[in-house]
Amino acid sequence: MDVASGNMQHSLMRRANSIANGSGSAVSLASDGKTSAVVRHSLAQPPEVWAGAIGEWKQITSRNANLKPAWGEAKSIHWQNDGFSLQGWLLYPLNY
């Protein structure tokens, strides 16, 4: 993102996952401005390191590949309440 103009050249993500950890951002940017590394996870996938061109990461680690969530399918749901648009996650029980 060009801070001065506000132009954004790349989207970081288009999937339902996170690149933040419990204490802040889990993103590292290289000085070339084109390469980055992230710790990426979702409700279905445990944290792993991904790296490459911004938004085009390739998975680097598989350290947590054997970890599975203690819940079933996760669905993003949207609703209105008191004039606000809200989004939340519906987590089904395991083996539902």
CSV table of N, CA and C in Angstrom, one decimal:
chain,number,residue,atom,x,y,z
A,1,MET,N,0.8,-1.2,0.0
A,1,MET,CA,0.0,0.0,0.0
A,1,MET,C,0.9,1.2,0.0
A,2,ASP,N,0.6,2.1,-0.9
A,2,ASP,CA,1.3,3.4,-0.9
A,2,ASP,C,0.6,4.3,0.1
A,3,VAL,N,1.3,4.6,1.2
A,3,VAL,CA,0.7,5.4,2.3
A,3,VAL,C,0.3,6.8,1.8
A,4,ALA,N,1.1,7.4,1.0
A,4,ALA,CA,0.8,8.8,0.5
A,4,ALA,C,-0.4,8.9,-0.3
A,5,SER,N,-0.6,8.0,-1.3
A,5,SER,CA,-1.7,8.0,-2.2
A,5,SER,C,-2.9,7.1,-1.7
A,6,GLY,N,-2.6,6.1,-0.9
A,6,GLY,CA,-3.7,5.2,-0.5
A,6,GLY,C,-3.9,4.1,-1.5
A,7,ASN,N,-3.1,4.1,-2.6
A,7,ASN,CA,-3.3,3.0,-3.6
A,7,ASN,C,-2.8,1.7,-3.0
A,8,MET,N,-3.6,0.7,-3.2
A,8,MET,CA,-3.3,-0.7,-2.8
A,8,MET,C,-3.0,-1.5,-4.0
A,9,GLN,N,-1.8,-2.1,-4.1
A,9,GLN,CA,-1.4,-2.9,-5.2
A,9,GLN,C,-1.7,-4.4,-5.1
A,10,HIS,N,-1.8,-4.9,-3.8
A,10,HIS,CA,-2.0,-6.3,-3.6
A,10,HIS,C,-3.0,-6.5,-2.5
A,11,SER,N,-3.8,-7.6,-2.7
A,11,SER,CA,-4.6,-8.0,-1.5
A,11,SER,C,-3.8,-9.0,-0.8
A,12,LEU,N,-3.8,-8.9,0.5
A,12,LEU,CA,-3.1,-9.9,1.4
A,12,LEU,C,-3.8,-11.2,1.4
A,13,MET,N,-5.1,-11.2,1.5
A,13,MET,CA,-5.8,-12.5,1.6
A,13,MET,C,-7.2,-12.4,1.0
A,14,ARG,N,-7.7,-13.5,0.5
A,14,ARG,CA,-9.0,-13.6,0.0
A,14,ARG,C,-9.7,-14.8,0.6
A,15,ARG,N,-9.1,-15.4,1.6
A,15,ARG,CA,-9.7,-16.6,2.3
A,15,ARG,C,-10.0,-16.3,3.8
A,16,ALA,N,-10.8,-17.2,4.4
A,16,ALA,CA,-11.1,-17.0,5.8
A,16,ALA,C,-10.0,-17.6,6.6
A,17,ASN,N,-9.0,-16.8,6.8
A,17,ASN,CA,-7.9,-17.2,7.7
A,17,ASN,C,-7.3,-15.9,8.3
A,18,SER,N,-6.4,-16.1,9.2
A,18,SER,CA,-5.8,-15.0,9.9
A,18,SER,C,-4.3,-15.0,9.8
A,19,ILE,N,-3.7,-13.8,9.8
A,19,ILE,CA,-2.2,-13.7,9.8
A,19,ILE,C,-1.7,-12.9,11.1
A,20,ALA,N,-2.5,-13.0,12.1
A,20,ALA,CA,-2.1,-12.4,13.4
A,20,ALA,C,-2.0,-13.4,14.5
A,21,ASN,N,-1.1,-13.1,15.5
A,21,ASN,CA,-1.0,-14.0,16.6
A,21,ASN,C,-1.6,-13.3,17.8
A,22,GLY,N,-1.5,-14.0,19.0
A,22,GLY,CA,-2.1,-13.4,20.2
A,22,GLY,C,-1.5,-12.1,20.7
A,23,SER,N,-0.3,-11.8,20.2
A,23,SER,CA,0.4,-10.6,20.7
A,23,SER,C,0.6,-9.5,19.7
A,24,GLY,N,0.0,-9.7,18.5
A,24,GLY,CA,0.1,-8.7,17.5
A,24,GLY,C,0.3,-9.3,16.1
A,25,SER,N,0.8,-8.6,15.2
A,25,SER,CA,0.9,-9.0,13.8
A,25,SER,C,2.0,-10.1,13.7
A,26,ALA,N,1.7,-11.0,12.8
A,26,ALA,CA,2.6,-12.1,12.5
A,26,ALA,C,3.1,-12.0,11.1
A,27,VAL,N,3.4,-10.8,10.6
A,27,VAL,CA,3.9,-10.5,9.3
A,27,VAL,C,5.3,-9.9,9.3
A,28,SER,N,6.1,-10.4,8.4
A,28,SER,CA,7.5,-9.9,8.3
A,28,SER,C,7.7,-9.5,6.8
A,29,LEU,N,8.1,-8.2,6.6
A,29,LEU,CA,8.3,-7.7,5.2
A,29,LEU,C,9.7,-7.6,4.9
A,30,ALA,N,10.2,-8.0,3.7
A,30,ALA,CA,11.6,-7.9,3.3
A,30,ALA,C,11.8,-6.4,2.8
A,31,SER,N,13.0,-6.0,2.8
A,31,SER,CA,13.4,-4.7,2.4
A,31,SER,C,13.1,-4.4,0.9
A,32,ASP,N,13.0,-5.5,0.1
A,32,ASP,CA,12.6,-5.3,-1.3
A,32,ASP,C,11.2,-4.8,-1.5
A,33,GLY,N,10.4,-4.9,-0.5
A,33,GLY,CA,9.0,-4.4,-0.6
A,33,GLY,C,8.1,-5.4,-1.4
A,34,LYS,N,8.6,-6.5,-1.8
A,34,LYS,CA,7.8,-7.5,-2.6
A,34,LYS,C,7.7,-8.8,-1.9
A,35,THR,N,8.5,-9.1,-0.9
A,35,THR,CA,8.5,-10.4,-0.3
A,35,THR,C,8.1,-10.3,1.1
A,36,SER,N,7.4,-11.3,1.6
A,36,SER,CA,6.9,-11.3,3.0
A,36,SER,C,6.8,-12.7,3.5
A,37,ALA,N,6.8,-12.8,4.8
A,37,ALA,CA,6.5,-14.1,5.5
A,37,ALA,C,5.5,-13.9,6.5
A,38,VAL,N,4.6,-14.9,6.7
A,38,VAL,CA,3.5,-14.7,7.6
A,38,VAL,C,3.3,-16.0,8.4
A,39,VAL,N,2.7,-15.9,9.5
A,39,VAL,CA,2.2,-17.1,10.3
A,39,VAL,C,0.7,-17.1,10.0
A,40,ARG,N,0.2,-18.1,9.3
A,40,ARG,CA,-1.1,-18.1,8.8
A,40,ARG,C,-1.9,-19.3,9.4
A,41,HIS,N,-3.1,-19.1,9.8
A,41,HIS,CA,-4.0,-20.1,10.4
A,41,HIS,C,-5.4,-19.8,10.2
A,42,SER,N,-6.3,-20.8,10.4
A,42,SER,CA,-7.7,-20.6,10.2
A,42,SER,C,-8.4,-21.5,11.3
A,43,LEU,N,-9.7,-21.5,11.3
A,43,LEU,CA,-10.4,-22.4,12.2
A,43,LEU,C,-10.3,-23.8,11.8
A,44,ALA,N,-9.8,-24.1,10.6
A,44,ALA,CA,-9.6,-25.5,10.1
A,44,ALA,C,-8.2,-25.9,10.1
A,45,GLN,N,-7.3,-24.9,10.0
A,45,GLN,CA,-5.8,-25.2,9.8
A,45,GLN,C,-5.0,-24.6,10.9
A,46,PRO,N,-4.1,-25.3,11.6
A,46,PRO,CA,-3.2,-24.8,12.6
A,46,PRO,C,-2.2,-23.8,12.0
A,47,PRO,N,-1.5,-23.0,12.9
A,47,PRO,CA,-0.5,-22.1,12.4
A,47,PRO,C,0.6,-22.7,11.7
A,48,GLU,N,1.0,-22.1,10.6
A,48,GLU,CA,2.2,-22.5,9.8
A,48,GLU,C,2.9,-21.3,9.2
A,49,VAL,N,4.1,-21.4,8.9
A,49,VAL,CA,4.8,-20.2,8.2
A,49,VAL,C,4.6,-20.4,6.7
A,50,TRP,N,4.3,-19.2,6.1
A,50,TRP,CA,4.1,-19.1,4.6
A,50,TRP,C,5.0,-18.0,4.2
A,51,ALA,N,5.6,-18.0,3.0
A,51,ALA,CA,6.5,-16.9,2.5
A,51,ALA,C,6.4,-16.8,1.0
A,52,GLY,N,6.8,-15.7,0.5
A,52,GLY,CA,6.8,-15.4,-0.9
A,52,GLY,C,6.4,-14.0,-1.2
A,53,ALA,N,6.0,-13.8,-2.5
A,53,ALA,CA,5.5,-12.5,-2.9
A,53,ALA,C,4.2,-12.2,-2.1
A,54,ILE,N,4.0,-11.0,-1.8
A,54,ILE,CA,2.8,-10.6,-1.0
A,54,ILE,C,1.5,-11.1,-1.6
A,55,GLY,N,0.8,-11.8,-0.8
A,55,GLY,CA,-0.5,-12.4,-1.3
A,55,GLY,C,-0.3,-13.7,-2.1
A,56,GLU,N,0.9,-14.1,-2.4
A,56,GLU,CA,1.1,-15.3,-3.2
A,56,GLU,C,2.0,-16.3,-2.4
A,57,TRP,N,1.7,-16.4,-1.1
A,57,TRP,CA,2.6,-17.2,-0.3
A,57,TRP,C,2.6,-18.7,-0.6
A,58,LYS,N,3.7,-19.3,-0.3
A,58,LYS,CA,3.8,-20.8,-0.4
A,58,LYS,C,4.1,-21.3,1.0
A,59,GLN,N,3.4,-22.4,1.4
A,59,GLN,CA,3.6,-22.9,2.7
A,59,GLN,C,5.1,-23.4,2.9
A,60,ILE,N,5.7,-23.0,4.0
A,60,ILE,CA,7.1,-23.3,4.3
A,60,ILE,C,7.2,-24.4,5.3
A,61,THR,N,6.4,-24.3,6.4
A,61,THR,CA,6.5,-25.3,7.4
A,61,THR,C,5.2,-26.2,7.4
A,62,SER,N,5.4,-27.4,8.0
A,62,SER,CA,4.3,-28.3,8.2
A,62,SER,C,4.3,-28.9,9.6
A,63,ARG,N,4.9,-28.1,10.5
A,63,ARG,CA,5.1,-28.5,11.9
A,63,ARG,C,3.8,-29.0,12.6
A,64,ASN,N,2.7,-28.4,12.3
A,64,ASN,CA,1.4,-28.6,13.0
A,64,ASN,C,0.5,-29.5,12.1
A,65,ALA,N,1.0,-30.1,11.1
A,65,ALA,CA,0.1,-30.8,10.1
A,65,ALA,C,-0.8,-31.9,10.8
A,66,ASN,N,-0.3,-32.5,11.9
A,66,ASN,CA,-1.1,-33.5,12.5
A,66,ASN,C,-2.1,-33.0,13.5
A,67,LEU,N,-2.1,-31.7,13.8
A,67,LEU,CA,-3.1,-31.1,14.7
A,67,LEU,C,-4.5,-30.9,14.0
A,68,LYS,N,-5.5,-31.3,14.6
A,68,LYS,CA,-6.9,-31.2,14.1
A,68,LYS,C,-7.7,-30.4,15.1
A,69,PRO,N,-8.7,-29.6,14.6
A,69,PRO,CA,-9.5,-28.8,15.6
A,69,PRO,C,-10.4,-29.7,16.4
A,70,ALA,N,-10.8,-29.3,17.6
A,70,ALA,CA,-11.6,-30.0,18.5
A,70,ALA,C,-13.1,-29.8,18.2
A,71,TRP,N,-13.4,-29.1,17.1
A,71,TRP,CA,-14.7,-28.8,16.6
A,71,TRP,C,-14.9,-29.2,15.2
A,72,GLY,N,-16.2,-29.2,14.7
A,72,GLY,CA,-16.5,-29.6,13.4
A,72,GLY,C,-16.4,-28.4,12.4
A,73,GLU,N,-17.3,-28.4,11.4
A,73,GLU,CA,-17.3,-27.4,10.4
A,73,GLU,C,-17.5,-26.0,11.0
A,74,ALA,N,-16.8,-25.0,10.5
A,74,ALA,CA,-17.0,-23.6,10.9
A,74,ALA,C,-17.7,-22.8,9.7
A,75,LYS,N,-18.8,-22.1,10.0
A,75,LYS,CA,-19.5,-21.3,9.0
A,75,LYS,C,-19.5,-19.9,9.4
A,76,SER,N,-19.2,-19.0,8.4
A,76,SER,CA,-19.3,-17.6,8.6
A,76,SER,C,-20.8,-17.2,8.5
A,77,ILE,N,-21.3,-16.5,9.5
A,77,ILE,CA,-22.7,-16.1,9.4
A,77,ILE,C,-22.8,-14.6,9.5
A,78,HIS,N,-23.8,-14.0,8.9
A,78,HIS,CA,-24.1,-12.6,9.0
A,78,HIS,C,-25.5,-12.3,9.4
A,79,TRP,N,-25.7,-11.2,10.2
A,79,TRP,CA,-27.0,-10.9,10.7
A,79,TRP,C,-27.0,-9.4,11.0
A,80,GLN,N,-28.3,-8.9,11.2
A,80,GLN,CA,-28.5,-7.5,11.6
A,80,GLN,C,-29.0,-7.4,13.0
A,81,ASN,N,-28.5,-6.4,13.8
A,81,ASN,CA,-29.0,-6.2,15.1
A,81,ASN,C,-28.9,-4.8,15.5
A,82,ASP,N,-29.9,-4.1,15.9
A,82,ASP,CA,-29.9,-2.7,16.3
A,82,ASP,C,-29.3,-1.8,15.2
A,83,GLY,N,-29.5,-2.1,13.9
A,83,GLY,CA,-29.0,-1.3,12.8
A,83,GLY,C,-27.6,-1.6,12.5
A,84,PHE,N,-27.0,-2.6,13.1
A,84,PHE,CA,-25.6,-2.9,12.8
A,84,PHE,C,-25.5,-4.2,12.0
A,85,SER,N,-24.6,-4.3,11.0
A,85,SER,CA,-24.3,-5.5,10.3
A,85,SER,C,-23.2,-6.3,11.1
A,86,LEU,N,-23.6,-7.5,11.5
A,86,LEU,CA,-22.6,-8.3,12.3
A,86,LEU,C,-22.2,-9.6,11.5
A,87,GLN,N,-21.0,-10.1,11.9
A,87,GLN,CA,-20.5,-11.3,11.3
A,87,GLN,C,-20.0,-12.1,12.5
A,88,GLY,N,-20.2,-13.4,12.5
A,88,GLY,CA,-19.7,-14.3,13.5
A,88,GLY,C,-19.4,-15.7,12.9
A,89,TRP,N,-18.9,-16.6,13.8
A,89,TRP,CA,-18.6,-17.9,13.3
A,89,TRP,C,-19.5,-18.9,14.1
A,90,LEU,N,-20.2,-19.8,13.3
A,90,LEU,CA,-20.9,-20.9,13.9
A,90,LEU,C,-20.0,-22.1,13.8
A,91,LEU,N,-19.7,-22.6,15.0
A,91,LEU,CA,-18.8,-23.8,15.1
A,91,LEU,C,-19.7,-25.0,15.4
A,92,TYR,N,-19.7,-26.0,14.5
A,92,TYR,CA,-20.5,-27.2,14.7
A,92,TYR,C,-19.7,-28.1,15.7
A,93,PRO,N,-20.4,-29.0,16.4
A,93,PRO,CA,-19.7,-29.9,17.2
A,93,PRO,C,-18.9,-30.9,16.3
A,94,LEU,N,-17.8,-31.5,16.8
A,94,LEU,CA,-17.0,-32.5,16.1
A,94,LEU,C,-17.9,-33.6,15.7
A,95,ASN,N,-17.8,-34.1,14.5
A,95,ASN,CA,-18.6,-35.2,13.9
A,95,ASN,C,-20.1,-34.9,13.9
A,96,TYR,N,-20.5,-33.7,13.7
A,96,TYR,CA,-21.9,-33.3,13.6
A,96,TYR,C,-22.5,-33.9,12.4
